[in-house]
Amino acid sequence: MSAPGNAMDSLSAALKCNIIPNQEYLLQGSVLDQYVEVLLHRLRGLCDNVDSGPESFHDHELCFSLRIANTGATTPMSVFSLRVRRALDVSDTPYQLRYIGQQELGDKNRPTVVRSSIDMACSSTIVDFLTELGCRVDFEYIARGYMFRKGRMKITVSKIFKMGGNKPGETVEPISQSYLVELSVLAPSGQDAIAEDMRIFAEQLRPLVQLEKIDYKRLGNIM
Amino acid sequence: MQQREEKQLDSALESIIQRVNDLKQSIAAMIFKLENEYETMNWPSFLDNYALISGQLTSLSKVMSHDKCPVLRNLTVLPLMLSPERDEQLAQTTEHRVTTFAHDLVPDYLRTKLEPLAETKMLQLENKAVGLQYDNAQKQIATYQKVVSHVWDIVSKAREEWEVESSSRGNTQQNSSVADTHLLVAAVGMGKGLKMNPNGQANPTSGGMMVAPSGRPGGAPGQGQIPPTTQAMNKAPSAIKTNIKSAAQMHPYGR
């Protein structure tokens, strides 16, 4: 029994020392299909992985949600969501389980959205495991595109597809005429300096892409 | 009269020395940066340094061409004594770059003319220019001007095109759409438009199905508390599953 205890101890120690990269700094935007080549070209010039070319990916993401009823009738039940991502183009890669917390927009002076994020690799049985836990698939999509790196920053340019049938691999259709562009960094909390670097990098992609802080709550009202 | 000129010379020399020292310092700082910070240095800071140096050069040449500045060309520096011995004072004033005031170094340091090699080359060119026929020279100038004006035409035409293009692009061309951004972000973040049951019409039926197995073990206890629209959309598959299960359980008793 000592081993798990030790693991928990070292985890909490790591948390205390603030070395776990559990904060995601995020900016989002999009680019129309016909200009994506221009954007990719520019990113190739700006980013680190110049020689190897852009890294492509083709992923399937499932978003699970677990509803936990709170005791007491006045409080609404809380929804807890987890994301499972798997590569469709490369077999024998692990699945990725990801928790994304509430996003904090902060005030005007903060250049990016900050949200807590925990990633881990797992095996394909995670889907069954989550289902057994009582999680239900909330929605799913397929993302296909390119990934770039610039220092600690990660830039993804991806097309989002809606699943056609109930099973992946059947006909998929793009949900818009644009590519989703995301600029993100995973860092331990309190490293706000990186956000400034991201703002500067985002400036370099204008006016091709407007990378911005996007408020999910406001989106919910608009659409 | 003599005194006034001397005074002027002194003040001019003083300001020149000061400018040269500034220049020397900024060049030294730039070299230091190049040697020690070449990994972290970026272009903007490099160009800042360069701009500083070029500004200092300009101010130096301004001082030298000022009215008050005596014509330095007319003055001579006369070395009074040369010695192969090490001169501590000289070494100190030159920061250990020049340690002796000796015969082999002095011609280089006190040079006021071009280097012999450069001088002969200049002389050659001047001779060639003098020996040139007037008509020939005119012809060459004309052809040269023709070439230059042709290049000028090409460049200005390209610039015009470029300006028109960039201005029209700035006004009309749009590379991204805000609506698409919102659509994509909402889809990836909250599953807008991606959920299993996107059309609202199916909700009442699936909602009805949800009611039947309400007593099933492990079912979410708080089902009634959330609005039926979102719940029905998310829970529809589970409802179907449970229905089958309960039906299977019922059959044995029916028979």
mmCIF file of N, CA and C in Angstrom, chain A residues 65-108:
data_model
loop_
_atom_site.group_PDB
_atom_site.id
_atom_site.type_symbol
_atom_site.label_atom_id
_atom_site.label_comp_id
_atom_site.label_asym_id
_atom_site.label_seq_id
_atom_site.Cartn_x
_atom_site.Cartn_y
_atom_site.Cartn_z
ATOM 1 N N SER A 65 -19.145 13.522 -20.930
ATOM 2 C CA SER A 65 -19.525 14.338 -19.787
ATOM 3 C C SER A 65 -20.096 13.452 -18.693
ATOM 4 N N LEU A 66 -19.815 13.862 -17.512
ATOM 5 C CA LEU A 66 -20.306 13.145 -16.339
ATOM 6 C C LEU A 66 -21.094 14.148 -15.517
ATOM 7 N N ARG A 67 -22.326 13.777 -15.213
ATOM 8 C CA ARG A 67 -23.155 14.697 -14.433
ATOM 9 C C ARG A 67 -23.168 14.251 -12.985
ATOM 10 N N ILE A 68 -22.812 15.151 -12.136
ATOM 11 C CA ILE A 68 -22.780 14.822 -10.712
ATOM 12 C C ILE A 68 -23.849 15.661 -10.033
ATOM 13 N N ALA A 69 -24.781 14.983 -9.423
ATOM 14 C CA ALA A 69 -25.839 15.703 -8.735
ATOM 15 C C ALA A 69 -25.307 16.204 -7.409
ATOM 16 N N ASN A 70 -25.525 17.464 -7.164
ATOM 17 C CA ASN A 70 -25.113 18.000 -5.871
ATOM 18 C C ASN A 70 -26.230 17.778 -4.867
ATOM 19 N N THR A 71 -25.866 17.555 -3.642
ATOM 20 C CA THR A 71 -26.882 17.435 -2.617
ATOM 21 C C THR A 71 -27.449 18.812 -2.344
ATOM 22 N N GLY A 72 -28.721 18.857 -2.114
ATOM 23 C CA GLY A 72 -29.369 20.157 -1.950
ATOM 24 C C GLY A 72 -30.044 20.531 -3.254
ATOM 25 N N ALA A 73 -31.315 20.868 -3.153
ATOM 26 C CA ALA A 73 -32.116 21.046 -4.366
ATOM 27 C C ALA A 73 -31.796 22.345 -5.086
ATOM 28 N N THR A 74 -31.262 23.316 -4.369
ATOM 29 C CA THR A 74 -31.096 24.638 -4.992
ATOM 30 C C THR A 74 -29.924 24.667 -5.969
ATOM 31 N N THR A 75 -28.855 23.907 -5.651
ATOM 32 C CA THR A 75 -27.693 23.975 -6.542
ATOM 33 C C THR A 75 -27.937 23.082 -7.750
ATOM 34 N N PRO A 76 -27.651 23.585 -8.929
ATOM 35 C CA PRO A 76 -27.808 22.758 -10.113
ATOM 36 C C PRO A 76 -26.724 21.684 -10.145
ATOM 37 N N MET A 77 -26.971 20.649 -10.876
ATOM 38 C CA MET A 77 -25.970 19.584 -10.937
ATOM 39 C C MET A 77 -24.767 20.054 -11.733
ATOM 40 N N SER A 78 -23.606 19.593 -11.329
ATOM 41 C CA SER A 78 -22.401 20.034 -12.027
ATOM 42 C C SER A 78 -22.080 19.066 -13.151
ATOM 43 N N VAL A 79 -21.568 19.608 -14.216
ATOM 44 C CA VAL A 79 -21.190 18.783 -15.361
ATOM 45 C C VAL A 79 -19.677 18.775 -15.459
ATOM 46 N N PHE A 80 -19.179 17.577 -15.579
ATOM 47 C CA PHE A 80 -17.747 17.405 -15.584
ATOM 48 C C PHE A 80 -17.411 16.784 -16.929
ATOM 49 N N SER A 81 -16.551 17.414 -17.707
ATOM 50 C CA SER A 81 -16.318 16.824 -19.026
ATOM 51 C C SER A 81 -14.861 16.428 -19.233
ATOM 52 N N LEU A 82 -14.698 15.362 -19.977
ATOM 53 C CA LEU A 82 -13.382 14.821 -20.271
ATOM 54 C C LEU A 82 -13.300 14.570 -21.766
ATOM 55 N N ARG A 83 -12.132 14.756 -22.295
ATOM 56 C CA ARG A 83 -11.967 14.560 -23.726
ATOM 57 C C ARG A 83 -10.993 13.418 -23.996
ATOM 58 N N VAL A 84 -11.355 12.597 -24.958
ATOM 59 C CA VAL A 84 -10.477 11.516 -25.364
ATOM 60 C C VAL A 84 -10.117 11.750 -26.826
ATOM 61 N N ARG A 85 -8.832 11.695 -27.112
ATOM 62 C CA ARG A 85 -8.401 11.968 -28.480
ATOM 63 C C ARG A 85 -7.554 10.794 -28.962
ATOM 64 N N ARG A 86 -7.760 10.392 -30.187
ATOM 65 C CA ARG A 86 -6.913 9.328 -30.718
ATOM 66 C C ARG A 86 -6.521 9.676 -32.153
ATOM 67 N N ALA A 87 -5.351 9.208 -32.530
ATOM 68 C CA ALA A 87 -4.872 9.487 -33.875
ATOM 69 C C ALA A 87 -5.495 8.493 -34.836
ATOM 70 N N LEU A 88 -5.965 9.001 -35.963
ATOM 71 C CA LEU A 88 -6.530 8.103 -36.979
ATOM 72 C C LEU A 88 -5.489 7.736 -38.029
ATOM 73 N N ASP A 89 -4.469 8.600 -38.155
ATOM 74 C CA ASP A 89 -3.488 8.357 -39.216
ATOM 75 C C ASP A 89 -2.332 7.485 -38.749
ATOM 76 N N VAL A 90 -2.081 7.453 -37.448
ATOM 77 C CA VAL A 90 -0.992 6.630 -36.936
ATOM 78 C C VAL A 90 -1.588 5.601 -35.991
ATOM 79 N N SER A 91 -1.360 4.338 -36.274
ATOM 80 C CA SER A 91 -1.844 3.341 -35.325
ATOM 81 C C SER A 91 -0.809 3.187 -34.217
ATOM 82 N N ASP A 92 -1.131 2.434 -33.231
ATOM 83 C CA ASP A 92 -0.309 2.162 -32.042
ATOM 84 C C ASP A 92 0.243 3.403 -31.346
ATOM 85 N N THR A 93 -0.461 4.531 -31.456
ATOM 86 C CA THR A 93 -0.149 5.638 -30.549
ATOM 87 C C THR A 93 -1.150 5.582 -29.413
ATOM 88 N N PRO A 94 -0.740 6.032 -28.223
ATOM 89 C CA PRO A 94 -1.693 5.975 -27.111
ATOM 90 C C PRO A 94 -2.850 6.963 -27.314
ATOM 91 N N TYR A 95 -3.945 6.661 -26.650
ATOM 92 C CA TYR A 95 -5.045 7.631 -26.627
ATOM 93 C C TYR A 95 -4.664 8.744 -25.667
ATOM 94 N N GLN A 96 -5.266 9.898 -25.855
ATOM 95 C CA GLN A 96 -4.977 10.992 -24.952
ATOM 96 C C GLN A 96 -6.253 11.359 -24.199
ATOM 97 N N LEU A 97 -6.111 11.389 -22.881
ATOM 98 C CA LEU A 97 -7.243 11.807 -22.047
ATOM 99 C C LEU A 97 -6.941 13.206 -21.562
ATOM 100 N N ARG A 98 -7.941 14.064 -21.606
ATOM 101 C CA ARG A 98 -7.661 15.451 -21.290
ATOM 102 C C ARG A 98 -8.809 16.054 -20.501
ATOM 103 N N TYR A 99 -8.437 16.758 -19.447
ATOM 104 C CA TYR A 99 -9.422 17.527 -18.703
ATOM 105 C C TYR A 99 -9.172 19.002 -18.989
ATOM 106 N N ILE A 100 -10.213 19.710 -19.321
ATOM 107 C CA ILE A 100 -10.075 21.153 -19.535
ATOM 108 C C ILE A 100 -11.013 21.864 -18.578
ATOM 109 N N GLY A 101 -10.465 22.773 -17.817
ATOM 110 C CA GLY A 101 -11.272 23.468 -16.817
ATOM 111 C C GLY A 101 -11.965 24.691 -17.383
ATOM 112 N N GLN A 102 -12.590 25.421 -16.485
ATOM 113 C CA GLN A 102 -13.269 26.657 -16.876
ATOM 114 C C GLN A 102 -12.235 27.653 -17.372
ATOM 115 N N GLN A 103 -12.572 28.370 -18.415
ATOM 116 C CA GLN A 103 -11.603 29.346 -18.908
ATOM 117 C C GLN A 103 -11.731 30.660 -18.155
ATOM 118 N N GLU A 104 -10.577 31.262 -17.948
ATOM 119 C CA GLU A 104 -10.556 32.577 -17.328
ATOM 120 C C GLU A 104 -10.141 33.576 -18.391
ATOM 121 N N LEU A 105 -10.999 34.572 -18.568
ATOM 122 C CA LEU A 105 -10.671 35.564 -19.584
ATOM 123 C C LEU A 105 -9.771 36.654 -19.023
ATOM 124 N N GLY A 106 -9.996 36.958 -17.739
ATOM 125 C CA GLY A 106 -9.223 38.035 -17.146
ATOM 126 C C GLY A 106 -9.631 39.378 -17.718
ATOM 127 N N ASP A 107 -8.863 40.386 -17.372
ATOM 128 C CA ASP A 107 -9.219 41.722 -17.870
ATOM 129 C C ASP A 107 -8.513 41.982 -19.208
ATOM 130 N N LYS A 108 -8.599 43.214 -19.631
ATOM 131 C CA LYS A 108 -8.037 43.566 -20.947
ATOM 132 C C LYS A 108 -6.524 43.376 -20.992
#
